[in-house]
Amino acid sequence: MHRYFQFTLMGVTTAAVFVACEQSNPRQPSRPSITEPSFTVASGFVSTPVARGSAGPFHIQSKADGFDVELKAKDPTDVAVSNVVVAPGGSSGWHSHPGPVLVIVKTGTITFYHAPDCVADVHNAGSAFIEEGGDVGIARNEGTTEATVTATYLAPKGAALRIDHPAPGGNCPA
Protein backbone atom coordinates (compact mmCIF):
# COMPACT_ATOMS: atom_id res chain seq x y z
CA MET A 1 0.00 0.00 0.00
CA HIS A 2 1.39 3.41 -0.97
CA ARG A 3 0.18 6.73 0.42
CA TYR A 4 1.04 10.10 -1.04
CA PHE A 5 0.88 13.25 1.07
CA GLN A 6 1.46 16.79 -0.05
CA PHE A 7 1.72 19.70 2.33
CA THR A 8 2.81 23.33 2.28
CA LEU A 9 5.27 24.64 4.83
CA MET A 10 6.06 28.35 4.74
CA GLY A 11 5.04 28.63 1.07
CA VAL A 12 6.95 25.55 -0.10
CA THR A 13 5.01 22.55 -1.33
CA THR A 14 6.51 19.28 -0.20
CA ALA A 15 5.53 15.74 -1.11
CA ALA A 16 6.19 12.55 0.78
CA VAL A 17 5.49 8.93 -0.05
CA PHE A 18 4.82 6.46 2.71
CA VAL A 19 4.94 2.74 2.01
CA ALA A 20 3.24 0.24 4.27
CA CYS A 21 4.30 -3.38 4.02
CA GLU A 22 2.31 -6.43 5.02
CA GLN A 23 4.05 -9.36 6.60
CA SER A 24 3.28 -12.56 4.76
CA ASN A 25 3.38 -14.50 8.01
CA PRO A 26 2.54 -12.36 11.06
CA ARG A 27 3.79 -15.06 13.47
CA GLN A 28 7.30 -15.11 12.03
CA PRO A 29 9.26 -11.84 12.44
CA SER A 30 11.27 -10.66 9.48
CA ARG A 31 15.04 -10.87 9.83
CA PRO A 32 17.36 -8.38 8.20
CA SER A 33 20.04 -9.95 6.09
CA ILE A 34 23.57 -9.47 7.35
CA THR A 35 26.02 -8.31 4.73
CA GLU A 36 29.48 -6.82 4.78
CA PRO A 37 29.72 -3.11 4.07
CA SER A 38 30.33 -2.38 0.40
CA PHE A 39 32.62 0.58 1.03
CA THR A 40 36.16 0.84 2.35
CA VAL A 41 36.95 2.68 5.56
CA ALA A 42 39.59 5.35 6.03
CA SER A 43 42.42 4.33 8.32
CA GLY A 44 45.03 6.59 9.92
CA PHE A 45 43.32 9.45 8.07
CA VAL A 46 41.99 12.50 9.93
CA SER A 47 40.27 15.34 8.08
CA THR A 48 39.63 18.55 10.03
CA PRO A 49 37.25 21.06 8.42
CA VAL A 50 38.61 24.63 8.36
CA ALA A 51 35.74 26.53 6.70
CA ARG A 52 32.85 26.21 4.24
CA GLY A 53 30.91 28.93 2.44
CA SER A 54 28.57 29.36 -0.50
CA ALA A 55 29.89 31.20 -3.55
CA GLY A 56 26.75 30.82 -5.65
CA PRO A 57 27.20 30.41 -9.40
CA PHE A 58 30.30 32.15 -10.76
CA HIS A 59 32.39 32.69 -13.88
CA ILE A 60 35.89 34.02 -13.35
CA GLN A 61 38.31 34.77 -16.16
CA SER A 62 41.62 35.96 -14.80
CA LYS A 63 44.36 37.11 -17.13
CA ALA A 64 47.24 38.76 -15.31
CA ASP A 65 50.76 39.10 -16.69
CA GLY A 66 50.21 36.32 -19.26
CA PHE A 67 48.75 33.87 -16.71
CA ASP A 68 45.32 32.71 -17.93
CA VAL A 69 42.88 30.91 -15.59
CA GLU A 70 39.15 30.32 -15.96
CA LEU A 71 36.78 28.96 -13.29
CA LYS A 72 33.09 28.50 -13.94
CA ALA A 73 30.21 27.07 -11.92
CA LYS A 74 26.69 27.30 -13.37
CA ASP A 75 25.02 26.15 -10.14
CA PRO A 76 25.19 27.40 -6.55
CA THR A 77 28.58 26.20 -5.31
CA ASP A 78 30.09 25.67 -1.87
CA VAL A 79 33.80 26.14 -1.31
CA ALA A 80 35.19 24.14 1.64
CA VAL A 81 38.69 23.71 3.05
CA SER A 82 40.01 20.87 5.23
CA ASN A 83 43.39 20.00 6.70
CA VAL A 84 44.16 16.29 6.46
CA VAL A 85 46.73 14.22 8.35
CA VAL A 86 47.59 10.74 7.03
CA ALA A 87 49.66 8.46 9.27
CA PRO A 88 52.29 6.15 7.77
CA GLY A 89 50.35 3.25 6.23
CA GLY A 90 47.09 5.25 6.43
CA SER A 91 44.58 5.75 3.64
CA SER A 92 41.44 7.67 2.74
CA GLY A 93 39.47 4.58 1.76
CA TRP A 94 37.96 4.40 -1.73
CA HIS A 95 35.89 7.50 -2.36
CA SER A 96 34.86 10.23 -4.80
CA HIS A 97 33.70 13.82 -4.52
CA PRO A 98 30.72 15.61 -6.13
CA GLY A 99 33.03 18.26 -7.59
CA PRO A 100 36.75 18.93 -8.03
CA VAL A 101 39.14 18.96 -5.08
CA LEU A 102 42.42 20.89 -5.17
CA VAL A 103 44.96 19.15 -2.93
CA ILE A 104 48.25 20.63 -1.71
CA VAL A 105 50.73 18.20 -0.14
CA LYS A 106 52.36 20.09 2.72
CA THR A 107 54.51 17.33 4.25
CA GLY A 108 55.33 13.71 3.41
CA THR A 109 54.17 11.90 0.31
CA ILE A 110 50.68 10.93 -0.86
CA THR A 111 50.19 8.16 -3.41
CA PHE A 112 46.85 8.40 -5.20
CA TYR A 113 45.30 5.47 -7.08
CA HIS A 114 42.45 6.03 -9.58
CA ALA A 115 39.93 3.25 -10.27
CA PRO A 116 39.72 1.10 -12.28
CA ASP A 117 43.33 0.82 -13.53
CA CYS A 118 44.95 1.75 -10.17
CA VAL A 119 48.11 3.28 -11.56
CA ALA A 120 49.95 5.08 -8.74
CA ASP A 121 50.40 8.87 -8.91
CA VAL A 122 53.00 9.94 -6.32
CA HIS A 123 52.75 13.48 -4.91
CA ASN A 124 55.58 14.79 -2.71
CA ALA A 125 55.59 17.72 -0.27
CA GLY A 126 55.31 21.02 -2.14
CA SER A 127 53.27 19.55 -4.99
CA ALA A 128 49.57 19.79 -5.74
CA PHE A 129 47.05 17.63 -7.58
CA ILE A 130 43.39 17.75 -8.51
CA GLU A 131 40.78 15.08 -7.91
CA GLU A 132 38.06 15.48 -10.52
CA GLY A 133 34.44 15.26 -9.41
CA GLY A 134 33.16 11.68 -9.71
CA ASP A 135 36.70 10.25 -9.99
CA VAL A 136 36.88 7.19 -7.70
CA GLY A 137 40.21 6.82 -5.95
CA ILE A 138 42.18 6.22 -2.77
CA ALA A 139 44.89 8.40 -1.20
CA ARG A 140 47.55 6.45 0.70
CA ASN A 141 50.61 7.34 2.76
CA GLU A 142 53.03 4.60 1.77
CA GLY A 143 55.95 6.38 3.44
CA THR A 144 57.37 6.17 6.96
CA THR A 145 56.50 9.71 8.08
CA GLU A 146 53.20 11.52 8.55
CA ALA A 147 51.78 13.26 5.46
CA THR A 148 49.69 16.43 5.67
CA VAL A 149 47.56 18.02 2.97
CA THR A 150 45.16 20.90 2.58
CA ALA A 151 42.12 20.13 0.43
CA THR A 152 39.88 22.76 -1.18
CA TYR A 153 36.54 21.36 -2.34
CA LEU A 154 34.12 22.81 -4.91
CA ALA A 155 30.76 21.11 -4.42
CA PRO A 156 27.05 21.65 -5.05
CA LYS A 157 25.54 23.82 -2.33
CA GLY A 158 24.90 21.74 0.82
CA ALA A 159 26.21 18.48 -0.69
CA ALA A 160 28.30 15.93 1.18
CA LEU A 161 31.96 16.47 0.31
CA ARG A 162 32.82 12.75 0.18
CA ILE A 163 31.10 9.69 -1.30
CA ASP A 164 32.37 6.29 -0.14
CA HIS A 165 32.90 3.48 -2.66
CA PRO A 166 33.82 -0.22 -2.57
CA ALA A 167 37.36 -1.25 -3.48
CA PRO A 168 37.45 -1.91 -7.24
CA GLY A 169 39.42 -5.18 -6.86
CA GLY A 170 41.98 -6.40 -9.35
CA ASN A 171 45.44 -4.97 -8.70
CA CYS A 172 44.01 -2.06 -6.66
CA PRO A 173 45.00 -1.59 -3.01
CA ALA A 174 42.31 -2.04 -0.36
JSON list of C-alpha atoms in Angstrom, two decimals:
[
{"chain": "A", "resi": 1, "resn": "MET", "atom": "CA", "xyz": [0.00, 0.00, 0.00]},
{"chain": "A", "resi": 2, "resn": "HIS", "atom": "CA", "xyz": [1.39, 3.41, -0.97]},
{"chain": "A", "resi": 3, "resn": "ARG", "atom": "CA", "xyz": [0.18, 6.73, 0.42]},
{"chain": "A", "resi": 4, "resn": "TYR", "atom": "CA", "xyz": [1.04, 10.10, -1.04]},
{"chain": "A", "resi": 5, "resn": "PHE", "atom": "CA", "xyz": [0.88, 13.25, 1.07]},
{"chain": "A", "resi": 6, "resn": "GLN", "atom": "CA", "xyz": [1.46, 16.79, -0.05]},
{"chain": "A", "resi": 7, "resn": "PHE", "atom": "CA", "xyz": [1.72, 19.70, 2.33]},
{"chain": "A", "resi": 8, "resn": "THR", "atom": "CA", "xyz": [2.81, 23.33, 2.28]},
{"chain": "A", "resi": 9, "resn": "LEU", "atom": "CA", "xyz": [5.27, 24.64, 4.83]},
{"chain": "A", "resi": 10, "resn": "MET", "atom": "CA", "xyz": [6.06, 28.35, 4.74]},
{"chain": "A", "resi": 11, "resn": "GLY", "atom": "CA", "xyz": [5.04, 28.63, 1.07]},
{"chain": "A", "resi": 12, "resn": "VAL", "atom": "CA", "xyz": [6.95, 25.55, -0.10]},
{"chain": "A", "resi": 13, "resn": "THR", "atom": "CA", "xyz": [5.01, 22.55, -1.33]},
{"chain": "A", "resi": 14, "resn": "THR", "atom": "CA", "xyz": [6.51, 19.28, -0.20]},
{"chain": "A", "resi": 15, "resn": "ALA", "atom": "CA", "xyz": [5.53, 15.74, -1.11]},
{"chain": "A", "resi": 16, "resn": "ALA", "atom": "CA", "xyz": [6.19, 12.55, 0.78]},
{"chain": "A", "resi": 17, "resn": "VAL", "atom": "CA", "xyz": [5.49, 8.93, -0.05]},
{"chain": "A", "resi": 18, "resn": "PHE", "atom": "CA", "xyz": [4.82, 6.46, 2.71]},
{"chain": "A", "resi": 19, "resn": "VAL", "atom": "CA", "xyz": [4.94, 2.74, 2.01]},
{"chain": "A", "resi": 20, "resn": "ALA", "atom": "CA", "xyz": [3.24, 0.24, 4.27]},
{"chain": "A", "resi": 21, "resn": "CYS", "atom": "CA", "xyz": [4.30, -3.38, 4.02]},
{"chain": "A", "resi": 22, "resn": "GLU", "atom": "CA", "xyz": [2.31, -6.43, 5.02]},
{"chain": "A", "resi": 23, "resn": "GLN", "atom": "CA", "xyz": [4.05, -9.36, 6.60]},
{"chain": "A", "resi": 24, "resn": "SER", "atom": "CA", "xyz": [3.28, -12.56, 4.76]},
{"chain": "A", "resi": 25, "resn": "ASN", "atom": "CA", "xyz": [3.38, -14.50, 8.01]},
{"chain": "A", "resi": 26, "resn": "PRO", "atom": "CA", "xyz": [2.54, -12.36, 11.06]},
{"chain": "A", "resi": 27, "resn": "ARG", "atom": "CA", "xyz": [3.79, -15.06, 13.47]},
{"chain": "A", "resi": 28, "resn": "GLN", "atom": "CA", "xyz": [7.30, -15.11, 12.03]},
{"chain": "A", "resi": 29, "resn": "PRO", "atom": "CA", "xyz": [9.26, -11.84, 12.44]},
{"chain": "A", "resi": 30, "resn": "SER", "atom": "CA", "xyz": [11.27, -10.66, 9.48]},
{"chain": "A", "resi": 31, "resn": "ARG", "atom": "CA", "xyz": [15.04, -10.87, 9.83]},
{"chain": "A", "resi": 32, "resn": "PRO", "atom": "CA", "xyz": [17.36, -8.38, 8.20]},
{"chain": "A", "resi": 33, "resn": "SER", "atom": "CA", "xyz": [20.04, -9.95, 6.09]},
{"chain": "A", "resi": 34, "resn": "ILE", "atom": "CA", "xyz": [23.57, -9.47, 7.35]},
{"chain": "A", "resi": 35, "resn": "THR", "atom": "CA", "xyz": [26.02, -8.31, 4.73]},
{"chain": "A", "resi": 36, "resn": "GLU", "atom": "CA", "xyz": [29.48, -6.82, 4.78]},
{"chain": "A", "resi": 37, "resn": "PRO", "atom": "CA", "xyz": [29.72, -3.11, 4.07]},
{"chain": "A", "resi": 38, "resn": "SER", "atom": "CA", "xyz": [30.33, -2.38, 0.40]},
{"chain": "A", "resi": 39, "resn": "PHE", "atom": "CA", "xyz": [32.62, 0.58, 1.03]},
{"chain": "A", "resi": 40, "resn": "THR", "atom": "CA", "xyz": [36.16, 0.84, 2.35]},
{"chain": "A", "resi": 41, "resn": "VAL", "atom": "CA", "xyz": [36.95, 2.68, 5.56]},
{"chain": "A", "resi": 42, "resn": "ALA", "atom": "CA", "xyz": [39.59, 5.35, 6.03]},
{"chain": "A", "resi": 43, "resn": "SER", "atom": "CA", "xyz": [42.42, 4.33, 8.32]},
{"chain": "A", "resi": 44, "resn": "GLY", "atom": "CA", "xyz": [45.03, 6.59, 9.92]},
{"chain": "A", "resi": 45, "resn": "PHE", "atom": "CA", "xyz": [43.32, 9.45, 8.07]},
{"chain": "A", "resi": 46, "resn": "VAL", "atom": "CA", "xyz": [41.99, 12.50, 9.93]},
{"chain": "A", "resi": 47, "resn": "SER", "atom": "CA", "xyz": [40.27, 15.34, 8.08]},
{"chain": "A", "resi": 48, "resn": "THR", "atom": "CA", "xyz": [39.63, 18.55, 10.03]},
{"chain": "A", "resi": 49, "resn": "PRO", "atom": "CA", "xyz": [37.25, 21.06, 8.42]},
{"chain": "A", "resi": 50, "resn": "VAL", "atom": "CA", "xyz": [38.61, 24.63, 8.36]},
{"chain": "A", "resi": 51, "resn": "ALA", "atom": "CA", "xyz": [35.74, 26.53, 6.70]},
{"chain": "A", "resi": 52, "resn": "ARG", "atom": "CA", "xyz": [32.85, 26.21, 4.24]},
{"chain": "A", "resi": 53, "resn": "GLY", "atom": "CA", "xyz": [30.91, 28.93, 2.44]},
{"chain": "A", "resi": 54, "resn": "SER", "atom": "CA", "xyz": [28.57, 29.36, -0.50]},
{"chain": "A", "resi": 55, "resn": "ALA", "atom": "CA", "xyz": [29.89, 31.20, -3.55]},
{"chain": "A", "resi": 56, "resn": "GLY", "atom": "CA", "xyz": [26.75, 30.82, -5.65]},
{"chain": "A", "resi": 57, "resn": "PRO", "atom": "CA", "xyz": [27.20, 30.41, -9.40]},
{"chain": "A", "resi": 58, "resn": "PHE", "atom": "CA", "xyz": [30.30, 32.15, -10.76]},
{"chain": "A", "resi": 59, "resn": "HIS", "atom": "CA", "xyz": [32.39, 32.69, -13.88]},
{"chain": "A", "resi": 60, "resn": "ILE", "atom": "CA", "xyz": [35.89, 34.02, -13.35]},
{"chain": "A", "resi": 61, "resn": "GLN", "atom": "CA", "xyz": [38.31, 34.77, -16.16]},
{"chain": "A", "resi": 62, "resn": "SER", "atom": "CA", "xyz": [41.62, 35.96, -14.80]},
{"chain": "A", "resi": 63, "resn": "LYS", "atom": "CA", "xyz": [44.36, 37.11, -17.13]},
{"chain": "A", "resi": 64, "resn": "ALA", "atom": "CA", "xyz": [47.24, 38.76, -15.31]},
{"chain": "A", "resi": 65, "resn": "ASP", "atom": "CA", "xyz": [50.76, 39.10, -16.69]},
{"chain": "A", "resi": 66, "resn": "GLY", "atom": "CA", "xyz": [50.21, 36.32, -19.26]},
{"chain": "A", "resi": 67, "resn": "PHE", "atom": "CA", "xyz": [48.75, 33.87, -16.71]},
{"chain": "A", "resi": 68, "resn": "ASP", "atom": "CA", "xyz": [45.32, 32.71, -17.93]},
{"chain": "A", "resi": 69, "resn": "VAL", "atom": "CA", "xyz": [42.88, 30.91, -15.59]},
{"chain": "A", "resi": 70, "resn": "GLU", "atom": "CA", "xyz": [39.15, 30.32, -15.96]},
{"chain": "A", "resi": 71, "resn": "LEU", "atom": "CA", "xyz": [36.78, 28.96, -13.29]},
{"chain": "A", "resi": 72, "resn": "LYS", "atom": "CA", "xyz": [33.09, 28.50, -13.94]},
{"chain": "A", "resi": 73, "resn": "ALA", "atom": "CA", "xyz": [30.21, 27.07, -11.92]},
{"chain": "A", "resi": 74, "resn": "LYS", "atom": "CA", "xyz": [26.69, 27.30, -13.37]},
{"chain": "A", "resi": 75, "resn": "ASP", "atom": "CA", "xyz": [25.02, 26.15, -10.14]},
{"chain": "A", "resi": 76, "resn": "PRO", "atom": "CA", "xyz": [25.19, 27.40, -6.55]},
{"chain": "A", "resi": 77, "resn": "THR", "atom": "CA", "xyz": [28.58, 26.20, -5.31]},
{"chain": "A", "resi": 78, "resn": "ASP", "atom": "CA", "xyz": [30.09, 25.67, -1.87]},
{"chain": "A", "resi": 79, "resn": "VAL", "atom": "CA", "xyz": [33.80, 26.14, -1.31]},
{"chain": "A", "resi": 80, "resn": "ALA", "atom": "CA", "xyz": [35.19, 24.14, 1.64]},
{"chain": "A", "resi": 81, "resn": "VAL", "atom": "CA", "xyz": [38.69, 23.71, 3.05]},
{"chain": "A", "resi": 82, "resn": "SER", "atom": "CA", "xyz": [40.01, 20.87, 5.23]},
{"chain": "A", "resi": 83, "resn": "ASN", "atom": "CA", "xyz": [43.39, 20.00, 6.70]},
{"chain": "A", "resi": 84, "resn": "VAL", "atom": "CA", "xyz": [44.16, 16.29, 6.46]},
{"chain": "A", "resi": 85, "resn": "VAL", "atom": "CA", "xyz": [46.73, 14.22, 8.35]},
{"chain": "A", "resi": 86, "resn": "VAL", "atom": "CA", "xyz": [47.59, 10.74, 7.03]},
{"chain": "A", "resi": 87, "resn": "ALA", "atom": "CA", "xyz": [49.66, 8.46, 9.27]},
{"chain": "A", "resi": 88, "resn": "PRO", "atom": "CA", "xyz": [52.29, 6.15, 7.77]},
{"chain": "A", "resi": 89, "resn": "GLY", "atom": "CA", "xyz": [50.35, 3.25, 6.23]},
{"chain": "A", "resi": 90, "resn": "GLY", "atom": "CA", "xyz": [47.09, 5.25, 6.43]},
{"chain": "A", "resi": 91, "resn": "SER", "atom": "CA", "xyz": [44.58, 5.75, 3.64]},
{"chain": "A", "resi": 92, "resn": "SER", "atom": "CA", "xyz": [41.44, 7.67, 2.74]},
{"chain": "A", "resi": 93, "resn": "GLY", "atom": "CA", "xyz": [39.47, 4.58, 1.76]},
{"chain": "A", "resi": 94, "resn": "TRP", "atom": "CA", "xyz": [37.96, 4.40, -1.73]},
{"chain": "A", "resi": 95, "resn": "HIS", "atom": "CA", "xyz": [35.89, 7.50, -2.36]},
{"chain": "A", "resi": 96, "resn": "SER", "atom": "CA", "xyz": [34.86, 10.23, -4.80]},
{"chain": "A", "resi": 97, "resn": "HIS", "atom": "CA", "xyz": [33.70, 13.82, -4.52]},
{"chain": "A", "resi": 98, "resn": "PRO", "atom": "CA", "xyz": [30.72, 15.61, -6.13]},
{"chain": "A", "resi": 99, "resn": "GLY", "atom": "CA", "xyz": [33.03, 18.26, -7.59]},
{"chain": "A", "resi": 100, "resn": "PRO", "atom": "CA", "xyz": [36.75, 18.93, -8.03]},
{"chain": "A", "resi": 101, "resn": "VAL", "atom": "CA", "xyz": [39.14, 18.96, -5.08]},
{"chain": "A", "resi": 102, "resn": "LEU", "atom": "CA", "xyz": [42.42, 20.89, -5.17]},
{"chain": "A", "resi": 103, "resn": "VAL", "atom": "CA", "xyz": [44.96, 19.15, -2.93]},
{"chain": "A", "resi": 104, "resn": "ILE", "atom": "CA", "xyz": [48.25, 20.63, -1.71]},
{"chain": "A", "resi": 105, "resn": "VAL", "atom": "CA", "xyz": [50.73, 18.20, -0.14]},
{"chain": "A", "resi": 106, "resn": "LYS", "atom": "CA", "xyz": [52.36, 20.09, 2.72]},
{"chain": "A", "resi": 107, "resn": "THR", "atom": "CA", "xyz": [54.51, 17.33, 4.25]},
{"chain": "A", "resi": 108, "resn": "GLY", "atom": "CA", "xyz": [55.33, 13.71, 3.41]},
{"chain": "A", "resi": 109, "resn": "THR", "atom": "CA", "xyz": [54.17, 11.90, 0.31]},
{"chain": "A", "resi": 110, "resn": "ILE", "atom": "CA", "xyz": [50.68, 10.93, -0.86]},
{"chain": "A", "resi": 111, "resn": "THR", "atom": "CA", "xyz": [50.19, 8.16, -3.41]},
{"chain": "A", "resi": 112, "resn": "PHE", "atom": "CA", "xyz": [46.85, 8.40, -5.20]},
{"chain": "A", "resi": 113, "resn": "TYR", "atom": "CA", "xyz": [45.30, 5.47, -7.08]},
{"chain": "A", "resi": 114, "resn": "HIS", "atom": "CA", "xyz": [42.45, 6.03, -9.58]},
{"chain": "A", "resi": 115, "resn": "ALA", "atom": "CA", "xyz": [39.93, 3.25, -10.27]},
{"chain": "A", "resi": 116, "resn": "PRO", "atom": "CA", "xyz": [39.72, 1.10, -12.28]},
{"chain": "A", "resi": 117, "resn": "ASP", "atom": "CA", "xyz": [43.33, 0.82, -13.53]},
{"chain": "A", "resi": 118, "resn": "CYS", "atom": "CA", "xyz": [44.95, 1.75, -10.17]},
{"chain": "A", "resi": 119, "resn": "VAL", "atom": "CA", "xyz": [48.11, 3.28, -11.56]},
{"chain": "A", "resi": 120, "resn": "ALA", "atom": "CA", "xyz": [49.95, 5.08, -8.74]},
{"chain": "A", "resi": 121, "resn": "ASP", "atom": "CA", "xyz": [50.40, 8.87, -8.91]},
{"chain": "A", "resi": 122, "resn": "VAL", "atom": "CA", "xyz": [53.00, 9.94, -6.32]},
{"chain": "A", "resi": 123, "resn": "HIS", "atom": "CA", "xyz": [52.75, 13.48, -4.91]},
{"chain": "A", "resi": 124, "resn": "ASN", "atom": "CA", "xyz": [55.58, 14.79, -2.71]},
{"chain": "A", "resi": 125, "resn": "ALA", "atom": "CA", "xyz": [55.59, 17.72, -0.27]},
{"chain": "A", "resi": 126, "resn": "GLY", "atom": "CA", "xyz": [55.31, 21.02, -2.14]},
{"chain": "A", "resi": 127, "resn": "SER", "atom": "CA", "xyz": [53.27, 19.55, -4.99]},
{"chain": "A", "resi": 128, "resn": "ALA", "atom": "CA", "xyz": [49.57, 19.79, -5.74]},
{"chain": "A", "resi": 129, "resn": "PHE", "atom": "CA", "xyz": [47.05, 17.63, -7.58]},
{"chain": "A", "resi": 130, "resn": "ILE", "atom": "CA", "xyz": [43.39, 17.75, -8.51]},
{"chain": "A", "resi": 131, "resn": "GLU", "atom": "CA", "xyz": [40.78, 15.08, -7.91]},
{"chain": "A", "resi": 132, "resn": "GLU", "atom": "CA", "xyz": [38.06, 15.48, -10.52]},
{"chain": "A", "resi": 133, "resn": "GLY", "atom": "CA", "xyz": [34.44, 15.26, -9.41]},
{"chain": "A", "resi": 134, "resn": "GLY", "atom": "CA", "xyz": [33.16, 11.68, -9.71]},
{"chain": "A", "resi": 135, "resn": "ASP", "atom": "CA", "xyz": [36.70, 10.25, -9.99]},
{"chain": "A", "resi": 136, "resn": "VAL", "atom": "CA", "xyz": [36.88, 7.19, -7.70]},
{"chain": "A", "resi": 137, "resn": "GLY", "atom": "CA", "xyz": [40.21, 6.82, -5.95]},
{"chain": "A", "resi": 138, "resn": "ILE", "atom": "CA", "xyz": [42.18, 6.22, -2.77]},
{"chain": "A", "resi": 139, "resn": "ALA", "atom": "CA", "xyz": [44.89, 8.40, -1.20]},
{"chain": "A", "resi": 140, "resn": "ARG", "atom": "CA", "xyz": [47.55, 6.45, 0.70]},
{"chain": "A", "resi": 141, "resn": "ASN", "atom": "CA", "xyz": [50.61, 7.34, 2.76]},
{"chain": "A", "resi": 142, "resn": "GLU", "atom": "CA", "xyz": [53.03, 4.60, 1.77]},
{"chain": "A", "resi": 143, "resn": "GLY", "atom": "CA", "xyz": [55.95, 6.38, 3.44]},
{"chain": "A", "resi": 144, "resn": "THR", "atom": "CA", "xyz": [57.37, 6.17, 6.96]},
{"chain": "A", "resi": 145, "resn": "THR", "atom": "CA", "xyz": [56.50, 9.71, 8.08]},
{"chain": "A", "resi": 146, "resn": "GLU", "atom": "CA", "xyz": [53.20, 11.52, 8.55]},
{"chain": "A", "resi": 147, "resn": "ALA", "atom": "CA", "xyz": [51.78, 13.26, 5.46]},
{"chain": "A", "resi": 148, "resn": "THR", "atom": "CA", "xyz": [49.69, 16.43, 5.67]},
{"chain": "A", "resi": 149, "resn": "VAL", "atom": "CA", "xyz": [47.56, 18.02, 2.97]},
{"chain": "A", "resi": 150, "resn": "THR", "atom": "CA", "xyz": [45.16, 20.90, 2.58]},
{"chain": "A", "resi": 151, "resn": "ALA", "atom": "CA", "xyz": [42.12, 20.13, 0.43]},
{"chain": "A", "resi": 152, "resn": "THR", "atom": "CA", "xyz": [39.88, 22.76, -1.18]},
{"chain": "A", "resi": 153, "resn": "TYR", "atom": "CA", "xyz": [36.54, 21.36, -2.34]},
{"chain": "A", "resi": 154, "resn": "LEU", "atom": "CA", "xyz": [34.12, 22.81, -4.91]},
{"chain": "A", "resi": 155, "resn": "ALA", "atom": "CA", "xyz": [30.76, 21.11, -4.42]},
{"chain": "A", "resi": 156, "resn": "PRO", "atom": "CA", "xyz": [27.05, 21.65, -5.05]},
{"chain": "A", "resi": 157, "resn": "LYS", "atom": "CA", "xyz": [25.54, 23.82, -2.33]},
{"chain": "A", "resi": 158, "resn": "GLY", "atom": "CA", "xyz": [24.90, 21.74, 0.82]},
{"chain": "A", "resi": 159, "resn": "ALA", "atom": "CA", "xyz": [26.21, 18.48, -0.69]},
{"chain": "A", "resi": 160, "resn": "ALA", "atom": "CA", "xyz": [28.30, 15.93, 1.18]},
{"chain": "A", "resi": 161, "resn": "LEU", "atom": "CA", "xyz": [31.96, 16.47, 0.31]},
{"chain": "A", "resi": 162, "resn": "ARG", "atom": "CA", "xyz": [32.82, 12.75, 0.18]},
{"chain": "A", "resi": 163, "resn": "ILE", "atom": "CA", "xyz": [31.10, 9.69, -1.30]},
{"chain": "A", "resi": 164, "resn": "ASP", "atom": "CA", "xyz": [32.37, 6.29, -0.14]},
{"chain": "A", "resi": 165, "resn": "HIS", "atom": "CA", "xyz": [32.90, 3.48, -2.66]},
{"chain": "A", "resi": 166, "resn": "PRO", "atom": "CA", "xyz": [33.82, -0.22, -2.57]},
{"chain": "A", "resi": 167, "resn": "ALA", "atom": "CA", "xyz": [37.36, -1.25, -3.48]},
{"chain": "A", "resi": 168, "resn": "PRO", "atom": "CA", "xyz": [37.45, -1.91, -7.24]},
{"chain": "A", "resi": 169, "resn": "GLY", "atom": "CA", "xyz": [39.42, -5.18, -6.86]},
{"chain": "A", "resi": 170, "resn": "GLY", "atom": "CA", "xyz": [41.98, -6.40, -9.35]},
{"chain": "A", "resi": 171, "resn": "ASN", "atom": "CA", "xyz": [45.44, -4.97, -8.70]},
{"chain": "A", "resi": 172, "resn": "CYS", "atom": "CA", "xyz": [44.01, -2.06, -6.66]},
{"chain": "A", "resi": 173, "resn": "PRO", "atom": "CA", "xyz": [45.00, -1.59, -3.01]},
{"chain": "A", "resi": 174, "resn": "ALA", "atom": "CA", "xyz": [42.31, -2.04, -0.36]}
]
